[in-house]
PDB file of C-alpha atoms in Angstrom:
ATOM      1  CA  GLU A  25      15.470 126.043 191.335  1.00 94.00           C
ATOM      2  CA  VAL A  26      18.850 124.375 191.038  1.00 95.00           C
ATOM      3  CA  GLN A  27      21.734 126.838 190.953  1.00 97.00           C
ATOM      4  CA  LEU A  28      25.445 126.257 190.628  1.00 98.00           C
ATOM      5  CA  VAL A  29      27.589 129.382 190.703  1.00 98.00           C
ATOM      6  CA  GLU A  30      31.306 129.151 190.000  1.00 98.00           C
ATOM      7  CA  SER A  31      33.902 131.695 191.087  1.00 98.00           C
ATOM      8  CA  GLY A  32      37.640 132.055 191.452  1.00 98.00           C
ATOM      9  CA  GLY A  33      38.760 132.039 187.848  1.00 97.00           C
ATOM     10  CA  GLY A  34      41.177 134.553 186.400  1.00 97.00           C
ATOM     11  CA  LEU A  35      44.493 135.117 184.699  1.00 98.00           C
ATOM     12  CA  VAL A  36      47.506 133.337 186.153  1.00 98.00           C
ATOM     13  CA  GLN A  37      51.060 132.725 184.985  1.00 98.00           C
ATOM     14  CA  PRO A  38      52.284 129.236 184.151  1.00 98.00           C
ATOM     15  CA  GLY A  39      53.238 127.433 187.344  1.00 98.00           C
ATOM     16  CA  GLY A  40      50.775 129.438 189.366  1.00 98.00           C
ATOM     17  CA  SER A  41      47.736 128.388 191.371  1.00 98.00           C
ATOM     18  CA  LEU A  42      44.031 129.141 191.520  1.00 98.00           C
ATOM     19  CA  ARG A  43      41.211 127.894 193.677  1.00 98.00           C
ATOM     20  CA  LEU A  44      37.794 127.559 192.095  1.00 98.00           C
ATOM     21  CA  SER A  45      34.619 127.498 194.162  1.00 98.00           C
ATOM     22  CA  CYS A  46      31.087 126.406 193.308  1.00 98.00           C
ATOM     23  CA  ALA A  47      28.130 127.464 195.438  1.00 98.00           C
ATOM     24  CA  ALA A  48      25.174 125.084 195.162  1.00 98.00           C
ATOM     25  CA  SER A  49      21.547 125.728 196.014  1.00 96.00           C
ATOM     26  CA  GLY A  50      18.069 124.421 195.223  1.00 95.00           C
ATOM     27  CA  PHE A  51      18.822 120.732 195.754  1.00 93.00           C
ATOM     28  CA  ALA A  52      20.126 118.352 198.412  1.00 94.00           C
ATOM     29  CA  PHE A  53      23.816 118.950 197.730  1.00 96.00           C
ATOM     30  CA  SER A  54      25.047 116.290 200.152  1.00 96.00           C
ATOM     31  CA  ASN A  55      23.168 113.614 198.169  1.00 96.00           C
ATOM     32  CA  ASN A  56      24.751 114.397 194.802  1.00 97.00           C
ATOM     33  CA  ALA A  57      28.003 113.473 193.141  1.00 97.00           C
ATOM     34  CA  MET A  58      29.774 116.526 191.747  1.00 98.00           C
ATOM     35  CA  SER A  59      32.411 117.257 189.189  1.00 98.00           C
ATOM     36  CA  TRP A  60      34.457 119.890 187.451  1.00 98.00           C
ATOM     37  CA  VAL A  61      34.396 119.950 183.670  1.00 98.00           C
ATOM     38  CA  ARG A  62      36.297 122.324 181.413  1.00 98.00           C
ATOM     39  CA  GLN A  63      36.154 123.530 177.846  1.00 98.00           C
ATOM     40  CA  ALA A  64      39.235 124.836 176.107  1.00 97.00           C
ATOM     41  CA  PRO A  65      38.834 127.405 173.318  1.00 93.00           C
ATOM     42  CA  GLY A  66      37.487 125.707 170.213  1.00 95.00           C
ATOM     43  CA  LYS A  67      37.311 122.281 171.854  1.00 96.00           C
ATOM     44  CA  GLY A  68      34.714 120.033 173.457  1.00 96.00           C
ATOM     45  CA  LEU A  69      33.958 119.417 177.101  1.00 96.00           C
ATOM     46  CA  GLU A  70      36.643 117.629 179.110  1.00 96.00           C
ATOM     47  CA  TRP A  71      35.846 115.973 182.416  1.00 95.00           C
ATOM     48  CA  VAL A  72      38.447 117.152 184.960  1.00 97.00           C
ATOM     49  CA  SER A  73      37.576 115.624 188.325  1.00 97.00           C
ATOM     50  CA  GLY A  74      34.717 114.070 190.219  1.00 97.00           C
ATOM     51  CA  ILE A  75      33.737 113.420 193.825  1.00 98.00           C
ATOM     52  CA  ASN A  76      30.973 111.326 195.334  1.00 97.00           C
ATOM     53  CA  SER A  77      28.316 112.699 197.646  1.00 96.00           C
ATOM     54  CA  GLY A  78      30.215 111.862 200.820  1.00 96.00           C
ATOM     55  CA  GLY A  79      33.541 113.166 199.579  1.00 95.00           C
ATOM     56  CA  ASP A  80      35.432 109.920 200.136  1.00 96.00           C
ATOM     57  CA  SER A  81      35.634 108.774 196.536  1.00 96.00           C
ATOM     58  CA  ILE A  82      37.559 111.029 194.155  1.00 97.00           C
ATOM     59  CA  THR A  83      39.084 110.694 190.748  1.00 95.00           C
ATOM     60  CA  TYR A  84      40.894 112.894 188.239  1.00 97.00           C
ATOM     61  CA  GLY A  85      41.460 113.094 184.539  1.00 96.00           C
ATOM     62  CA  ASP A  86      44.958 112.104 183.456  1.00 96.00           C
ATOM     63  CA  SER A  87      45.826 115.621 182.346  1.00 96.00           C
ATOM     64  CA  VAL A  88      45.365 117.096 185.848  1.00 98.00           C
ATOM     65  CA  LYS A  89      46.301 114.201 188.107  1.00 97.00           C
ATOM     66  CA  GLY A  90      48.835 115.251 190.742  1.00 97.00           C
ATOM     67  CA  ARG A  91      48.208 118.961 190.156  1.00 98.00           C
ATOM     68  CA  PHE A  92      44.509 119.504 190.945  1.00 98.00           C
ATOM     69  CA  THR A  93      42.585 118.647 194.104  1.00 98.00           C
ATOM     70  CA  ILE A  94      38.813 118.460 194.327  1.00 98.00           C
ATOM     71  CA  SER A  95      36.987 118.801 197.633  1.00 98.00           C
ATOM     72  CA  ARG A  96      33.557 119.577 198.997  1.00 98.00           C
ATOM     73  CA  ASP A  97      31.983 120.987 202.138  1.00 98.00           C
ATOM     74  CA  ASN A  98      28.511 119.537 202.481  1.00 98.00           C
ATOM     75  CA  ALA A  99      27.726 121.738 205.475  1.00 97.00           C
ATOM     76  CA  LYS A 100      28.253 124.826 203.298  1.00 98.00           C
ATOM     77  CA  ASN A 101      26.962 123.389 199.989  1.00 98.00           C
ATOM     78  CA  MET A 102      30.299 124.171 198.365  1.00 98.00           C
ATOM     79  CA  LEU A 103      32.532 122.421 195.856  1.00 98.00           C
ATOM     80  CA  TYR A 104      36.170 123.392 195.325  1.00 98.00           C
ATOM     81  CA  LEU A 105      38.991 122.789 192.878  1.00 98.00           C
ATOM     82  CA  GLN A 106      42.524 123.648 193.944  1.00 98.00           C
ATOM     83  CA  MET A 107      44.660 123.992 190.845  1.00 98.00           C
ATOM     84  CA  ASN A 108      48.453 124.044 191.197  1.00 98.00           C
ATOM     85  CA  SER A 109      51.302 124.022 188.684  1.00 98.00           C
ATOM     86  CA  LEU A 110      49.007 125.463 186.068  1.00 98.00           C
ATOM     87  CA  LYS A 111      49.907 125.107 182.405  1.00 98.00           C
ATOM     88  CA  PRO A 112      48.744 127.062 179.350  1.00 97.00           C
ATOM     89  CA  GLU A 113      46.793 124.003 178.252  1.00 97.00           C
ATOM     90  CA  ASP A 114      44.672 124.332 181.390  1.00 98.00           C
ATOM     91  CA  THR A 115      43.129 127.464 179.888  1.00 98.00           C
ATOM     92  CA  GLY A 116      39.381 127.271 179.418  1.00 98.00           C
ATOM     93  CA  VAL A 117      35.993 127.732 180.987  1.00 98.00           C
ATOM     94  CA  TYR A 118      35.546 125.594 184.079  1.00 98.00           C
ATOM     95  CA  TYR A 119      32.079 124.310 184.930  1.00 98.00           C
ATOM     96  CA  CYS A 120      30.708 122.848 188.119  1.00 98.00           C
ATOM     97  CA  ALA A 121      28.223 120.022 187.525  1.00 98.00           C
ATOM     98  CA  ALA A 122      25.916 117.901 189.674  1.00 97.00           C
ATOM     99  CA  ALA A 123      24.679 114.385 188.992  1.00 96.00           C
ATOM    100  CA  GLN A 124      21.408 112.925 190.203  1.00 94.00           C
ATOM    101  CA  ALA A 125      23.342 110.169 191.941  1.00 92.00           C
ATOM    102  CA  MET A 126      25.443 109.705 195.060  1.00 93.00           C
ATOM    103  CA  ALA A 127      28.172 107.547 193.554  1.00 94.00           C
ATOM    104  CA  LEU A 128      31.037 109.048 191.600  1.00 93.00           C
ATOM    105  CA  ARG A 129      30.336 109.618 187.917  1.00 91.00           C
ATOM    106  CA  ARG A 130      33.190 109.808 185.406  1.00 90.00           C
ATOM    107  CA  HIS A 131      31.492 110.987 182.224  1.00 91.00           C
ATOM    108  CA  VAL A 132      30.238 114.386 181.184  1.00 91.00           C
ATOM    109  CA  TYR A 133      26.912 112.977 179.994  1.00 94.00           C
ATOM    110  CA  GLU A 134      26.143 111.656 183.473  1.00 94.00           C
ATOM    111  CA  TYR A 135      25.785 115.155 184.941  1.00 94.00           C
ATOM    112  CA  ASP A 136      22.396 116.822 184.999  1.00 94.00           C
ATOM    113  CA  TYR A 137      22.897 120.314 186.385  1.00 96.00           C
ATOM    114  CA  TRP A 138      25.515 122.800 185.264  1.00 97.00           C
ATOM    115  CA  GLY A 139      26.773 126.204 186.300  1.00 97.00           C
ATOM    116  CA  GLN A 140      27.563 129.080 183.954  1.00 97.00           C
ATOM    117  CA  GLY A 141      31.298 128.569 184.205  1.00 97.00           C
ATOM    118  CA  THR A 142      34.321 130.600 185.227  1.00 98.00           C
ATOM    119  CA  GLN A 143      37.172 131.512 182.897  1.00 98.00           C
ATOM    120  CA  VAL A 144      40.693 130.353 183.694  1.00 98.00           C
ATOM    121  CA  THR A 145      43.527 131.723 181.578  1.00 98.00           C
ATOM    122  CA  VAL A 146      47.091 130.534 182.038  1.00 98.00           C
ATOM    123  CA  ALA A 147      49.504 132.772 180.189  1.00 97.00           C
ATOM    124  CA  SER A 148      52.637 134.800 180.710  1.00 94.00           C
TER     125      SER A 148
END
């Protein structure tokens, strides 16, 4: 059974940092492109960042470029998102997602497996 379990969310002040983690199991993690996707209150899904299976191809959504860093550890079956300079508009539920492909995928609909999400709230 495929499982993606996110952790690391919480309440942080504007300008602060958080590091999200996603533990993967039940599939060959090192063969799958991964991404982080978020959903703000009352809004649709927004693709945040993606990484290919080998970790050498990465891209970011315009709203987080320069502030967030995605990474993966294939030996540990883990995906990470380092979030710096957080803004109130970064508030939402953050999901880890896996695609049945090795190459980077840039669209929400291209991801097949999803975690339950972790809440990130940026507020003073």
